[in-house]
Amino acid sequence: MALKKKDESYDSLAREESLSEKKAKEVFSRKEGKEKKILTTFSIEPSFKEELEDLFEEMGLGWAAGIRFALKEFYKKYSD
């Protein structure tokens, strides 16, 4: 039985995954005086998510940064 040679695109994909895994481990395990981050999930309608993504993009924020910003603003407004 002949073995197939690994495809280069597969190797680059595996390399990207390992880089993202390293980044995730770094983000979620920082010990520089900051609290560790907690991964949360929630469900929203796709159309509403698209609206939020567009709004965050206009603000120069990605999805996660936009959600963190929105939650901080909500907390400031309603914590009084």
PDB file of C-alpha atoms in Angstrom:
ATOM      1  CA  MET A   1       0.000   0.000   0.000  1.00  0.00           C
ATOM      2  CA  ALA A   2       1.398   3.400  -0.982  1.00  0.00           C
ATOM      3  CA  LEU A   3       1.380   6.348   1.385  1.00  0.00           C
ATOM      4  CA  LYS A   4       0.203   9.708   0.110  1.00  0.00           C
ATOM      5  CA  LYS A   5       2.486  12.686   0.454  1.00  0.00           C
ATOM      6  CA  LYS A   6       1.063  15.352   2.775  1.00  0.00           C
ATOM      7  CA  ASP A   7      -0.384  18.322   0.999  1.00  0.00           C
ATOM      8  CA  GLU A   8       1.441  21.635   1.686  1.00  0.00           C
ATOM      9  CA  SER A   9      -1.858  23.425   2.256  1.00  0.00           C
ATOM     10  CA  TYR A  10      -2.630  20.911   5.015  1.00  0.00           C
ATOM     11  CA  ASP A  11       0.724  21.674   6.663  1.00  0.00           C
ATOM     12  CA  SER A  12       0.116  25.427   6.544  1.00  0.00           C
ATOM     13  CA  LEU A  13      -3.356  24.936   8.008  1.00  0.00           C
ATOM     14  CA  ALA A  14      -1.932  22.833  10.818  1.00  0.00           C
ATOM     15  CA  ARG A  15       0.695  25.513  11.425  1.00  0.00           C
ATOM     16  CA  GLU A  16      -2.011  28.225  11.614  1.00  0.00           C
ATOM     17  CA  GLU A  17      -3.994  26.142  14.069  1.00  0.00           C
ATOM     18  CA  SER A  18      -0.982  25.693  16.281  1.00  0.00           C
ATOM     19  CA  LEU A  19      -0.327  29.451  16.199  1.00  0.00           C
ATOM     20  CA  SER A  20      -3.929  30.188  17.141  1.00  0.00           C
ATOM     21  CA  GLU A  21      -3.771  27.578  19.885  1.00  0.00           C
ATOM     22  CA  LYS A  22      -0.631  29.232  21.244  1.00  0.00           C
ATOM     23  CA  LYS A  23      -2.296  32.648  21.133  1.00  0.00           C
ATOM     24  CA  ALA A  24      -5.406  31.346  22.896  1.00  0.00           C
ATOM     25  CA  LYS A  25      -3.311  29.748  25.615  1.00  0.00           C
ATOM     26  CA  GLU A  26      -1.372  32.994  26.020  1.00  0.00           C
ATOM     27  CA  VAL A  27      -4.521  35.129  26.255  1.00  0.00           C
ATOM     28  CA  PHE A  28      -6.307  32.837  28.676  1.00  0.00           C
ATOM     29  CA  SER A  29      -3.326  32.175  30.946  1.00  0.00           C
ATOM     30  CA  ARG A  30      -1.705  35.598  31.428  1.00  0.00           C
ATOM     31  CA  LYS A  31      -0.313  36.156  34.880  1.00  0.00           C
ATOM     32  CA  GLU A  32       0.800  39.787  34.526  1.00  0.00           C
ATOM     33  CA  GLY A  33      -1.387  41.057  37.338  1.00  0.00           C
ATOM     34  CA  LYS A  34      -4.486  40.811  35.170  1.00  0.00           C
ATOM     35  CA  GLU A  35      -7.353  38.466  35.775  1.00  0.00           C
ATOM     36  CA  LYS A  36      -7.609  35.452  33.540  1.00  0.00           C
ATOM     37  CA  LYS A  37     -10.192  35.766  30.803  1.00  0.00           C
ATOM     38  CA  ILE A  38     -13.296  33.603  30.775  1.00  0.00           C
ATOM     39  CA  LEU A  39     -14.643  32.276  27.501  1.00  0.00           C
ATOM     40  CA  THR A  40     -18.392  32.882  27.266  1.00  0.00           C
ATOM     41  CA  THR A  41     -20.964  31.931  24.680  1.00  0.00           C
ATOM     42  CA  PHE A  42     -24.397  33.222  23.825  1.00  0.00           C
ATOM     43  CA  SER A  43     -26.876  32.994  20.976  1.00  0.00           C
ATOM     44  CA  ILE A  44     -28.236  35.826  18.830  1.00  0.00           C
ATOM     45  CA  GLU A  45     -29.972  36.059  15.487  1.00  0.00           C
ATOM     46  CA  PRO A  46     -27.598  36.143  12.491  1.00  0.00           C
ATOM     47  CA  SER A  47     -29.090  39.406  11.217  1.00  0.00           C
ATOM     48  CA  PHE A  48     -28.547  41.130  14.579  1.00  0.00           C
ATOM     49  CA  LYS A  49     -24.966  39.820  14.704  1.00  0.00           C
ATOM     50  CA  GLU A  50     -24.322  41.276  11.252  1.00  0.00           C
ATOM     51  CA  GLU A  51     -25.663  44.656  12.421  1.00  0.00           C
ATOM     52  CA  LEU A  52     -23.401  44.562  15.467  1.00  0.00           C
ATOM     53  CA  GLU A  53     -20.383  43.520  13.381  1.00  0.00           C
ATOM     54  CA  ASP A  54     -21.006  46.467  11.032  1.00  0.00           C
ATOM     55  CA  LEU A  55     -21.307  48.865  13.971  1.00  0.00           C
ATOM     56  CA  PHE A  56     -18.159  47.531  15.634  1.00  0.00           C
ATOM     57  CA  GLU A  57     -16.282  47.730  12.319  1.00  0.00           C
ATOM     58  CA  GLU A  58     -17.258  51.411  11.982  1.00  0.00           C
ATOM     59  CA  MET A  59     -15.828  51.923  15.473  1.00  0.00           C
ATOM     60  CA  GLY A  60     -12.617  50.134  14.486  1.00  0.00           C
ATOM     61  CA  LEU A  61     -13.342  47.157  16.725  1.00  0.00           C
ATOM     62  CA  GLY A  62     -13.485  43.455  16.052  1.00  0.00           C
ATOM     63  CA  TRP A  63     -16.302  41.247  17.306  1.00  0.00           C
ATOM     64  CA  ALA A  64     -14.845  40.348  20.715  1.00  0.00           C
ATOM     65  CA  ALA A  65     -13.552  43.863  21.425  1.00  0.00           C
ATOM     66  CA  GLY A  66     -16.931  45.322  20.433  1.00  0.00           C
ATOM     67  CA  ILE A  67     -18.807  42.986  22.759  1.00  0.00           C
ATOM     68  CA  ARG A  68     -16.429  43.820  25.637  1.00  0.00           C
ATOM     69  CA  PHE A  69     -16.890  47.538  24.915  1.00  0.00           C
ATOM     70  CA  ALA A  70     -20.682  47.215  24.789  1.00  0.00           C
ATOM     71  CA  LEU A  71     -20.784  45.295  28.069  1.00  0.00           C
ATOM     72  CA  LYS A  72     -18.548  47.864  29.807  1.00  0.00           C
ATOM     73  CA  GLU A  73     -20.758  50.727  28.565  1.00  0.00           C
ATOM     74  CA  PHE A  74     -23.900  48.897  29.650  1.00  0.00           C
ATOM     75  CA  TYR A  75     -22.399  48.316  33.083  1.00  0.00           C
ATOM     76  CA  LYS A  76     -21.400  52.000  33.416  1.00  0.00           C
ATOM     77  CA  LYS A  77     -24.891  53.146  32.452  1.00  0.00           C
ATOM     78  CA  TYR A  78     -26.870  50.794  34.680  1.00  0.00           C
ATOM     79  CA  SER A  79     -24.608  50.208  37.675  1.00  0.00           C
ATOM     80  CA  ASP A  80     -25.717  53.433  39.433  1.00  0.00           C
TER      81      ASP A  80
END
